[in-house]
PDB file of C-alpha atoms in Angstrom:
ATOM      1  CA  MET N   1    -119.934 -92.501-223.889  1.00 53.00           C
ATOM      2  CA  ILE N   2    -116.507 -91.082-223.022  1.00 53.00           C
ATOM      3  CA  VAL N   3    -114.795 -87.893-224.032  1.00 52.00           C
ATOM      4  CA  PRO N   4    -111.176 -89.009-223.551  1.00 54.00           C
ATOM      5  CA  THR N   5    -108.493 -86.556-222.480  1.00 58.00           C
ATOM      6  CA  ARG N   6    -104.852 -86.874-221.615  1.00 73.00           C
ATOM      7  CA  GLY N   7    -103.949 -87.667-218.059  1.00 87.00           C
ATOM      8  CA  ILE N   8    -106.717 -90.200-217.409  1.00 95.00           C
ATOM      9  CA  SER N   9    -105.705 -93.344-215.525  1.00 95.00           C
ATOM     10  CA  ARG N  10    -106.504 -96.814-216.787  1.00 94.00           C
ATOM     11  CA  GLU N  11    -108.860 -97.499-213.863  1.00 95.00           C
ATOM     12  CA  LEU N  12    -111.050 -94.532-214.820  1.00 96.00           C
ATOM     13  CA  LYS N  13    -110.859 -95.338-218.524  1.00 95.00           C
ATOM     14  CA  ASP N  14    -112.259 -98.758-217.641  1.00 95.00           C
ATOM     15  CA  ALA N  15    -115.068 -97.267-215.544  1.00 96.00           C
ATOM     16  CA  PRO N  16    -117.666 -97.104-218.370  1.00 96.00           C
ATOM     17  CA  ALA N  17    -117.320-100.846-218.919  1.00 96.00           C
ATOM     18  CA  HIS N  18    -118.013-101.465-215.226  1.00 97.00           C
ATOM     19  CA  VAL N  19    -121.039 -99.149-215.421  1.00 97.00           C
ATOM     20  CA  ASP N  20    -122.347-100.964-218.506  1.00 96.00           C
ATOM     21  CA  ALA N  21    -121.997-104.314-216.729  1.00 96.00           C
ATOM     22  CA  ARG N  22    -124.357-103.137-213.982  1.00 95.00           C
ATOM     23  CA  GLY N  23    -126.989-101.991-216.466  1.00 93.00           C
ATOM     24  CA  GLY N  24    -128.310 -98.941-214.625  1.00 92.00           C
ATOM     25  CA  ALA N  25    -129.438 -95.590-215.982  1.00 95.00           C
ATOM     26  CA  LEU N  26    -126.701 -93.507-214.328  1.00 98.00           C
ATOM     27  CA  GLY N  27    -123.211 -93.017-215.712  1.00 97.00           C
ATOM     28  CA  ARG N  28    -124.278 -92.417-219.308  1.00 95.00           C
ATOM     29  CA  PRO N  29    -122.915 -90.318-220.925  1.00 96.00           C
ATOM     30  CA  MET N  30    -119.696 -90.143-218.905  1.00 96.00           C
ATOM     31  CA  ARG N  31    -117.128 -87.394-219.197  1.00 96.00           C
ATOM     32  CA  LEU N  32    -113.638 -88.138-217.886  1.00 96.00           C
ATOM     33  CA  LEU N  33    -111.525 -85.130-216.940  1.00 96.00           C
ATOM     34  CA  ALA N  34    -107.862 -84.903-216.007  1.00 95.00           C
ATOM     35  CA  THR N  35    -108.567 -81.778-213.964  1.00 94.00           C
ATOM     36  CA  THR N  36    -111.439 -79.404-213.274  1.00 94.00           C
ATOM     37  CA  THR N  37    -112.478 -76.906-210.648  1.00 94.00           C
ATOM     38  CA  SER N  38    -115.288 -79.213-209.502  1.00 94.00           C
ATOM     39  CA  THR N  39    -117.229 -82.001-211.157  1.00 96.00           C
ATOM     40  CA  SER N  40    -120.407 -80.463-209.742  1.00 96.00           C
ATOM     41  CA  ASP N  41    -119.581 -77.179-211.499  1.00 95.00           C
ATOM     42  CA  GLU N  42    -119.314 -79.166-214.737  1.00 96.00           C
ATOM     43  CA  ALA N  43    -122.627 -80.908-214.079  1.00 97.00           C
ATOM     44  CA  LYS N  44    -124.515 -77.714-213.258  1.00 95.00           C
ATOM     45  CA  ARG N  45    -123.269 -75.974-216.399  1.00 95.00           C
ATOM     46  CA  ALA N  46    -124.243 -78.958-218.522  1.00 96.00           C
ATOM     47  CA  ALA N  47    -127.645 -79.230-216.856  1.00 94.00           C
ATOM     48  CA  LYS N  48    -128.503 -75.755-218.121  1.00 90.00           C
ATOM     49  CA  GLN N  49    -127.615 -76.982-221.616  1.00 93.00           C
ATOM     50  CA  ASP N  50    -130.085 -79.895-221.375  1.00 93.00           C
ATOM     51  CA  ALA N  51    -127.649 -82.644-220.397  1.00 96.00           C
ATOM     52  CA  PRO N  52    -129.661 -85.850-219.864  1.00 96.00           C
ATOM     53  CA  HIS N  53    -130.579 -87.732-216.718  1.00 96.00           C
ATOM     54  CA  GLY N  54    -127.662 -89.914-215.679  1.00 97.00           C
ATOM     55  CA  ALA N  55    -124.893 -87.794-217.222  1.00 98.00           C
ATOM     56  CA  THR N  56    -121.776 -88.129-215.078  1.00 98.00           C
ATOM     57  CA  TRP N  57    -118.516 -86.215-214.736  1.00 98.00           C
ATOM     58  CA  VAL N  58    -115.446 -87.879-213.210  1.00 97.00           C
ATOM     59  CA  ALA N  59    -112.138 -86.149-212.500  1.00 97.00           C
ATOM     60  CA  GLU N  60    -108.639 -87.215-211.595  1.00 96.00           C
ATOM     61  CA  GLU N  61    -108.187 -83.888-209.814  1.00 95.00           C
ATOM     62  CA  GLN N  62    -110.305 -80.981-208.599  1.00 93.00           C
ATOM     63  CA  THR N  63    -108.769 -77.573-207.998  1.00 90.00           C
ATOM     64  CA  ALA N  64    -111.793 -76.225-206.100  1.00 84.00           C
ATOM     65  CA  GLY N  65    -113.555 -79.298-204.768  1.00 72.00           C
ATOM     66  CA  ARG N  66    -115.968 -78.551-201.965  1.00 65.00           C
ATOM     67  CA  GLY N  67    -118.034 -80.149-199.274  1.00 58.00           C
ATOM     68  CA  ARG N  68    -120.908 -78.902-197.172  1.00 54.00           C
ATOM     69  CA  GLN N  69    -120.972 -75.309-195.904  1.00 50.00           C
ATOM     70  CA  GLY N  70    -118.336 -74.254-198.449  1.00 53.00           C
ATOM     71  CA  ARG N  71    -115.535 -76.379-197.025  1.00 60.00           C
ATOM     72  CA  SER N  72    -112.780 -77.442-199.404  1.00 63.00           C
ATOM     73  CA  TRP N  73    -112.277 -81.124-200.214  1.00 68.00           C
ATOM     74  CA  TRP N  74    -108.632 -82.205-200.083  1.00 75.00           C
ATOM     75  CA  ALA N  75    -107.812 -84.883-202.666  1.00 81.00           C
ATOM     76  CA  PRO N  76    -104.424 -85.494-204.333  1.00 86.00           C
ATOM     77  CA  ALA N  77    -104.569 -86.056-208.085  1.00 88.00           C
ATOM     78  CA  GLY N  78    -105.254 -89.655-209.026  1.00 93.00           C
ATOM     79  CA  GLU N  79    -105.917 -90.882-205.477  1.00 95.00           C
ATOM     80  CA  SER N  80    -109.615 -90.187-204.870  1.00 96.00           C
ATOM     81  CA  LEU N  81    -112.890 -90.934-206.608  1.00 98.00           C
ATOM     82  CA  LEU N  82    -114.374 -87.551-207.522  1.00 97.00           C
ATOM     83  CA  PHE N  83    -117.596 -87.469-209.511  1.00 98.00           C
ATOM     84  CA  SER N  84    -120.970 -85.809-209.956  1.00 98.00           C
ATOM     85  CA  VAL N  85    -124.097 -87.255-211.519  1.00 98.00           C
ATOM     86  CA  LEU N  86    -127.072 -85.337-212.897  1.00 98.00           C
ATOM     87  CA  VAL N  87    -130.486 -86.577-211.780  1.00 96.00           C
ATOM     88  CA  ARG N  88    -133.610 -85.336-213.529  1.00 93.00           C
ATOM     89  CA  TYR N  89    -136.459 -86.198-211.201  1.00 83.00           C
ATOM     90  CA  ALA N  90    -139.316 -83.912-210.200  1.00 76.00           C
ATOM     91  CA  TYR N  91    -138.359 -83.808-206.528  1.00 76.00           C
ATOM     92  CA  PRO N  92    -139.859 -81.308-204.100  1.00 78.00           C
ATOM     93  CA  PRO N  93    -137.137 -79.297-202.303  1.00 80.00           C
ATOM     94  CA  ALA N  94    -137.871 -81.196-199.075  1.00 79.00           C
ATOM     95  CA  ARG N  95    -136.559 -84.374-200.707  1.00 82.00           C
ATOM     96  CA  LEU N  96    -132.977 -83.062-201.057  1.00 86.00           C
ATOM     97  CA  PRO N  97    -131.765 -84.235-197.614  1.00 88.00           C
ATOM     98  CA  GLN N  98    -133.202 -87.653-198.404  1.00 93.00           C
ATOM     99  CA  ILE N  99    -131.284 -87.797-201.684  1.00 94.00           C
ATOM    100  CA  ALA N 100    -128.062 -87.029-199.795  1.00 93.00           C
ATOM    101  CA  LEU N 101    -128.781 -89.915-197.426  1.00 96.00           C
ATOM    102  CA  LEU N 102    -129.571 -92.397-200.209  1.00 96.00           C
ATOM    103  CA  ALA N 103    -126.352 -91.369-201.968  1.00 97.00           C
ATOM    104  CA  GLY N 104    -124.513 -91.831-198.685  1.00 97.00           C
ATOM    105  CA  LEU N 105    -125.954 -95.342-198.456  1.00 97.00           C
ATOM    106  CA  ALA N 106    -124.678 -96.073-201.965  1.00 98.00           C
ATOM    107  CA  VAL N 107    -121.179 -94.911-200.987  1.00 98.00           C
ATOM    108  CA  PHE N 108    -121.464 -96.930-197.759  1.00 98.00           C
ATOM    109  CA  ASP N 109    -122.251-100.107-199.723  1.00 97.00           C
ATOM    110  CA  ALA N 110    -119.530 -99.502-202.324  1.00 98.00           C
ATOM    111  CA  VAL N 111    -116.877 -98.919-199.634  1.00 97.00           C
ATOM    112  CA  ALA N 112    -118.016-102.000-197.698  1.00 96.00           C
ATOM    113  CA  LYS N 113    -117.691-104.072-200.864  1.00 96.00           C
ATOM    114  CA  ALA N 114    -114.228-102.692-201.650  1.00 96.00           C
ATOM    115  CA  ALA N 115    -112.988-103.147-198.054  1.00 95.00           C
ATOM    116  CA  PRO N 116    -115.040-106.024-196.608  1.00 93.00           C
ATOM    117  CA  ALA N 117    -113.044-106.168-193.373  1.00 91.00           C
ATOM    118  CA  ALA N 118    -113.724-102.508-192.562  1.00 94.00           C
ATOM    119  CA  LYS N 119    -116.358-101.201-190.149  1.00 95.00           C
ATOM    120  CA  VAL N 120    -118.222 -98.747-192.383  1.00 97.00           C
ATOM    121  CA  GLN N 121    -120.549 -96.181-190.797  1.00 97.00           C
ATOM    122  CA  LEU N 122    -122.899 -93.353-191.809  1.00 96.00           C
ATOM    123  CA  LYS N 123    -122.762 -89.958-190.115  1.00 96.00           C
ATOM    124  CA  TRP N 124    -125.803 -87.797-190.696  1.00 95.00           C
ATOM    125  CA  PRO N 125    -126.256 -85.823-192.866  1.00 91.00           C
ATOM    126  CA  ASN N 126    -123.731 -86.723-195.551  1.00 90.00           C
ATOM    127  CA  ASP N 127    -120.536 -88.428-194.370  1.00 95.00           C
ATOM    128  CA  VAL N 128    -119.306 -92.002-194.687  1.00 97.00           C
ATOM    129  CA  LEU N 129    -116.836 -93.178-192.049  1.00 97.00           C
ATOM    130  CA  VAL N 130    -114.639 -96.183-191.343  1.00 97.00           C
ATOM    131  CA  ASP N 131    -113.895 -96.752-187.662  1.00 93.00           C
ATOM    132  CA  GLY N 132    -114.927 -93.176-186.940  1.00 93.00           C
ATOM    133  CA  LYS N 133    -112.713 -91.628-189.628  1.00 95.00           C
ATOM    134  CA  LYS N 134    -114.086 -89.915-192.711  1.00 96.00           C
ATOM    135  CA  ILE N 135    -113.642 -91.814-195.950  1.00 97.00           C
ATOM    136  CA  GLY N 136    -116.208 -90.087-198.156  1.00 96.00           C
ATOM    137  CA  GLY N 137    -118.877 -87.455-198.419  1.00 95.00           C
ATOM    138  CA  VAL N 138    -121.853 -86.363-200.481  1.00 96.00           C
ATOM    139  CA  LEU N 139    -122.965 -82.897-201.573  1.00 94.00           C
ATOM    140  CA  VAL N 140    -126.400 -82.501-203.182  1.00 94.00           C
ATOM    141  CA  GLU N 141    -127.198 -79.300-205.067  1.00 93.00           C
ATOM    142  CA  ALA N 142    -130.508 -78.421-206.701  1.00 90.00           C
ATOM    143  CA  ILE N 143    -131.048 -76.663-210.012  1.00 88.00           C
ATOM    144  CA  THR N 144    -134.289 -74.769-209.545  1.00 82.00           C
ATOM    145  CA  SER N 145    -136.817 -72.781-211.537  1.00 77.00           C
ATOM    146  CA  GLY N 146    -138.776 -70.697-209.064  1.00 76.00           C
ATOM    147  CA  ALA N 147    -139.902 -73.062-206.330  1.00 75.00           C
ATOM    148  CA  ARG N 148    -139.539 -76.098-208.584  1.00 78.00           C
ATOM    149  CA  VAL N 149    -136.487 -78.383-208.616  1.00 84.00           C
ATOM    150  CA  GLU N 150    -135.634 -79.098-212.254  1.00 86.00           C
ATOM    151  CA  ALA N 151    -132.638 -81.302-211.595  1.00 92.00           C
ATOM    152  CA  VAL N 152    -130.313 -82.443-208.842  1.00 94.00           C
ATOM    153  CA  VAL N 153    -126.533 -82.760-208.942  1.00 96.00           C
ATOM    154  CA  ILE N 154    -125.139 -85.416-206.600  1.00 97.00           C
ATOM    155  CA  GLY N 155    -121.457 -84.821-205.928  1.00 97.00           C
ATOM    156  CA  VAL N 156    -119.405 -87.592-204.329  1.00 97.00           C
ATOM    157  CA  GLY N 157    -115.856 -87.744-203.034  1.00 96.00           C
ATOM    158  CA  VAL N 158    -114.260 -90.941-201.720  1.00 97.00           C
ATOM    159  CA  ASN N 159    -110.689 -91.393-200.479  1.00 97.00           C
ATOM    160  CA  VAL N 160    -109.461 -94.473-202.325  1.00 97.00           C
ATOM    161  CA  HIS N 161    -105.686 -94.763-202.710  1.00 96.00           C
ATOM    162  CA  THR N 162    -104.462 -92.136-200.243  1.00 94.00           C
ATOM    163  CA  ARG N 163    -102.208 -93.482-197.501  1.00 93.00           C
ATOM    164  CA  VAL N 164    -100.785 -90.233-196.108  1.00 93.00           C
ATOM    165  CA  PHE N 165    -103.008 -87.292-195.137  1.00 94.00           C
ATOM    166  CA  PRO N 166    -101.978 -83.761-194.116  1.00 93.00           C
ATOM    167  CA  PRO N 167    -101.407 -83.417-190.353  1.00 93.00           C
ATOM    168  CA  ALA N 168    -104.501 -81.224-189.959  1.00 91.00           C
ATOM    169  CA  ILE N 169    -106.844 -84.045-191.034  1.00 92.00           C
ATOM    170  CA  ALA N 170    -104.743 -87.179-190.569  1.00 92.00           C
ATOM    171  CA  GLU N 171    -106.380 -88.238-187.286  1.00 94.00           C
ATOM    172  CA  ARG N 172    -109.908 -88.060-188.698  1.00 93.00           C
ATOM    173  CA  SER N 173    -109.412 -89.278-192.289  1.00 95.00           C
ATOM    174  CA  THR N 174    -108.891 -92.650-193.924  1.00 96.00           C
ATOM    175  CA  SER N 175    -109.133 -94.337-197.317  1.00 97.00           C
ATOM    176  CA  ILE N 176    -110.199 -97.623-198.852  1.00 97.00           C
ATOM    177  CA  ALA N 177    -106.539 -98.565-199.238  1.00 96.00           C
ATOM    178  CA  LEU N 178    -105.949 -98.040-195.505  1.00 95.00           C
ATOM    179  CA  ALA N 179    -109.246 -99.612-194.462  1.00 94.00           C
ATOM    180  CA  GLY N 180    -108.542-102.766-196.436  1.00 86.00           C
ATOM    181  CA  GLY N 181    -105.634-103.668-194.191  1.00 78.00           C
ATOM    182  CA  PRO N 182    -102.415-105.548-195.014  1.00 76.00           C
ATOM    183  CA  GLY N 183    -102.685-107.917-197.952  1.00 73.00           C
ATOM    184  CA  ALA N 184    -105.954-106.464-199.249  1.00 79.00           C
ATOM    185  CA  ALA N 185    -106.433-106.116-202.982  1.00 85.00           C
ATOM    186  CA  THR N 186    -105.653-102.724-204.501  1.00 90.00           C
ATOM    187  CA  PRO N 187    -108.942-100.807-204.739  1.00 95.00           C
ATOM    188  CA  ASP N 188    -110.154 -99.759-208.179  1.00 97.00           C
ATOM    189  CA  ARG N 189    -111.797 -96.340-208.485  1.00 98.00           C
ATOM    190  CA  GLY N 190    -113.690 -97.416-211.610  1.00 97.00           C
ATOM    191  CA  VAL N 191    -115.303-100.303-209.751  1.00 98.00           C
ATOM    192  CA  VAL N 192    -116.180 -98.119-206.735  1.00 98.00           C
ATOM    193  CA  LEU N 193    -117.695 -95.559-209.121  1.00 98.00           C
ATOM    194  CA  ALA N 194    -119.836 -98.165-210.884  1.00 98.00           C
ATOM    195  CA  ASP N 195    -120.998 -99.683-207.587  1.00 98.00           C
ATOM    196  CA  THR N 196    -121.912 -96.265-206.179  1.00 98.00           C
ATOM    197  CA  LEU N 197    -123.853 -95.231-209.277  1.00 98.00           C
ATOM    198  CA  ALA N 198    -125.706 -98.551-209.276  1.00 98.00           C
ATOM    199  CA  GLY N 199    -126.642 -98.064-205.625  1.00 97.00           C
ATOM    200  CA  ILE N 200    -127.935 -94.532-206.205  1.00 97.00           C
ATOM    201  CA  ASP N 201    -129.874 -95.672-209.263  1.00 97.00           C
ATOM    202  CA  HIS N 202    -131.467 -98.545-207.358  1.00 95.00           C
ATOM    203  CA  ASP N 203    -132.931 -96.284-204.642  1.00 94.00           C
ATOM    204  CA  LEU N 204    -133.815 -93.088-206.533  1.00 92.00           C
ATOM    205  CA  HIS N 205    -137.309 -94.154-207.548  1.00 89.00           C
ATOM    206  CA  VAL N 206    -137.979 -95.490-204.031  1.00 89.00           C
ATOM    207  CA  VAL N 207    -137.152 -92.166-202.391  1.00 90.00           C
ATOM    208  CA  ALA N 208    -139.014 -90.222-205.076  1.00 83.00           C
ATOM    209  CA  ALA N 209    -142.181 -92.190-204.348  1.00 83.00           C
ATOM    210  CA  ARG N 210    -141.999 -93.004-200.641  1.00 85.00           C
ATOM    211  CA  GLY N 211    -139.224 -91.055-198.969  1.00 87.00           C
ATOM    212  CA  LEU N 212    -136.790 -92.989-196.813  1.00 93.00           C
ATOM    213  CA  SER N 213    -139.291 -95.422-195.310  1.00 91.00           C
ATOM    214  CA  LEU N 214    -137.969 -98.463-197.189  1.00 92.00           C
ATOM    215  CA  LEU N 215    -134.349 -97.519-196.464  1.00 94.00           C
ATOM    216  CA  ARG N 216    -134.748 -97.001-192.719  1.00 90.00           C
ATOM    217  CA  ALA N 217    -133.369-100.392-191.687  1.00 91.00           C
ATOM    218  CA  ARG N 218    -130.200 -99.859-193.723  1.00 94.00           C
ATOM    219  CA  LEU N 219    -129.775 -96.329-192.398  1.00 93.00           C
ATOM    220  CA  GLU N 220    -130.186 -97.500-188.819  1.00 92.00           C
ATOM    221  CA  ALA N 221    -127.713-100.356-189.279  1.00 92.00           C
ATOM    222  CA  GLY N 222    -124.961 -97.926-190.268  1.00 95.00           C
ATOM    223  CA  ASP N 223    -125.940 -94.907-188.141  1.00 96.00           C
ATOM    224  CA  VAL N 224    -122.865 -93.952-186.098  1.00 96.00           C
ATOM    225  CA  LEU N 225    -124.853 -91.337-184.135  1.00 96.00           C
ATOM    226  CA  ARG N 226    -127.523 -93.695-182.863  1.00 96.00           C
ATOM    227  CA  GLY N 227    -127.204 -93.980-179.082  1.00 96.00           C
ATOM    228  CA  ARG N 228    -124.413 -91.387-178.994  1.00 96.00           C
ATOM    229  CA  ARG N 229    -124.556 -88.018-177.242  1.00 97.00           C
ATOM    230  CA  VAL N 230    -124.320 -85.195-179.768  1.00 96.00           C
ATOM    231  CA  ARG N 231    -124.397 -81.412-179.909  1.00 95.00           C
ATOM    232  CA  SER N 232    -125.439 -79.090-182.745  1.00 91.00           C
ATOM    233  CA  ASP N 233    -123.675 -75.886-183.763  1.00 87.00           C
ATOM    234  CA  GLY N 234    -126.583 -74.041-182.168  1.00 86.00           C
ATOM    235  CA  GLY N 235    -125.933 -75.664-178.782  1.00 89.00           C
ATOM    236  CA  ASP N 236    -128.820 -78.145-178.760  1.00 92.00           C
ATOM    237  CA  GLU N 237    -127.783 -81.438-177.204  1.00 95.00           C
ATOM    238  CA  GLY N 238    -129.096 -84.951-176.694  1.00 97.00           C
ATOM    239  CA  VAL N 239    -128.763 -88.577-177.734  1.00 97.00           C
ATOM    240  CA  GLY N 240    -129.224 -89.680-181.336  1.00 97.00           C
ATOM    241  CA  THR N 241    -132.210 -91.998-181.759  1.00 96.00           C
ATOM    242  CA  GLY N 242    -132.246 -92.526-185.516  1.00 94.00           C
ATOM    243  CA  ILE N 243    -133.262 -90.893-188.804  1.00 94.00           C
ATOM    244  CA  ASP N 244    -136.897 -90.385-189.758  1.00 92.00           C
ATOM    245  CA  ASP N 245    -138.590 -90.842-193.148  1.00 90.00           C
ATOM    246  CA  GLU N 246    -137.971 -87.180-193.993  1.00 90.00           C
ATOM    247  CA  GLY N 247    -134.222 -87.523-193.503  1.00 91.00           C
ATOM    248  CA  ARG N 248    -134.150 -85.637-190.193  1.00 93.00           C
ATOM    249  CA  LEU N 249    -131.902 -86.682-187.325  1.00 95.00           C
ATOM    250  CA  LEU N 250    -133.956 -87.545-184.233  1.00 96.00           C
ATOM    251  CA  ILE N 251    -132.535 -86.409-180.902  1.00 97.00           C
ATOM    252  CA  ARG N 252    -133.747 -87.327-177.424  1.00 97.00           C
ATOM    253  CA  ARG N 253    -133.155 -84.377-175.131  1.00 96.00           C
ATOM    254  CA  ASP N 254    -132.450 -84.790-171.440  1.00 94.00           C
ATOM    255  CA  ASP N 255    -136.093 -84.021-170.618  1.00 95.00           C
ATOM    256  CA  GLY N 256    -137.161 -87.032-172.689  1.00 95.00           C
ATOM    257  CA  ARG N 257    -138.567 -85.109-175.641  1.00 96.00           C
ATOM    258  CA  ILE N 258    -137.580 -86.274-179.122  1.00 97.00           C
ATOM    259  CA  VAL N 259    -136.903 -83.431-181.546  1.00 95.00           C
ATOM    260  CA  PRO N 260    -135.856 -83.525-185.227  1.00 95.00           C
ATOM    261  CA  TRP N 261    -132.747 -81.781-186.488  1.00 94.00           C
ATOM    262  CA  VAL N 262    -133.239 -80.739-190.102  1.00 89.00           C
ATOM    263  CA  ALA N 263    -129.730 -79.615-191.056  1.00 82.00           C
ATOM    264  CA  GLY N 264    -126.397 -78.476-189.698  1.00 81.00           C
ATOM    265  CA  GLU N 265    -123.226 -79.900-188.234  1.00 84.00           C
ATOM    266  CA  VAL N 266    -123.324 -82.596-185.560  1.00 90.00           C
ATOM    267  CA  HIS N 267    -120.548 -83.065-183.020  1.00 89.00           C
ATOM    268  CA  LEU N 268    -120.064 -86.077-180.781  1.00 88.00           C
ATOM    269  CA  VAL N 269    -119.939 -85.044-177.131  1.00 86.00           C
TER     270      VAL N 269
END
């Protein structure tokens, strides 16, 4: 199940046992890496070589980790949970935003379990927050053949042990260690990994068959944009009113019309 390498922490070495205890289909086989450019790069290369559904790559450090729209993902070695999982489902391309949201829900639940006193929130389309500060994110990338999606790589980054962030992001970033508060147990990246994979695995077949309809209540409970005034990069503006079954953010404009936003950045006004 593991390809061991030097430089792997005990908490990640123990991760496969936590995955086995949850009994899901994701996380097997698991490749543990001391360093890589990006776990999603590893997953996409392996997917082209027929890696199986559920194969997972976990790294102590990424030298070229990325988020949405090509942004870099800052993560000191050994402090964050950085992984990608290969999903082989016959999804239509329109399902990709929904997969990002279900993965975000899995991260949401895993963070809430690891830091039960924290106020965990979801920010459409792919961020997980605690008290308005980013703690994790999801990047979904499709491997296609023509118009058909052959596989999906779900990349996840979660700030776990970090207590000091660079000045440029310090005011808008946090970690499980910080969110837990004084006296909280030390978070374990292997446990957070296993919980996140179990959450993704639990909802994959639901979204494949029925979209987000059965997850709407959970999405709405954590939706930080609901009832908040927001603006898109294109200048559209209104109040968030929820997320529909297709994974689109619903916005009520000032004239009362409700319009869906399909993609893009959202800024609180």
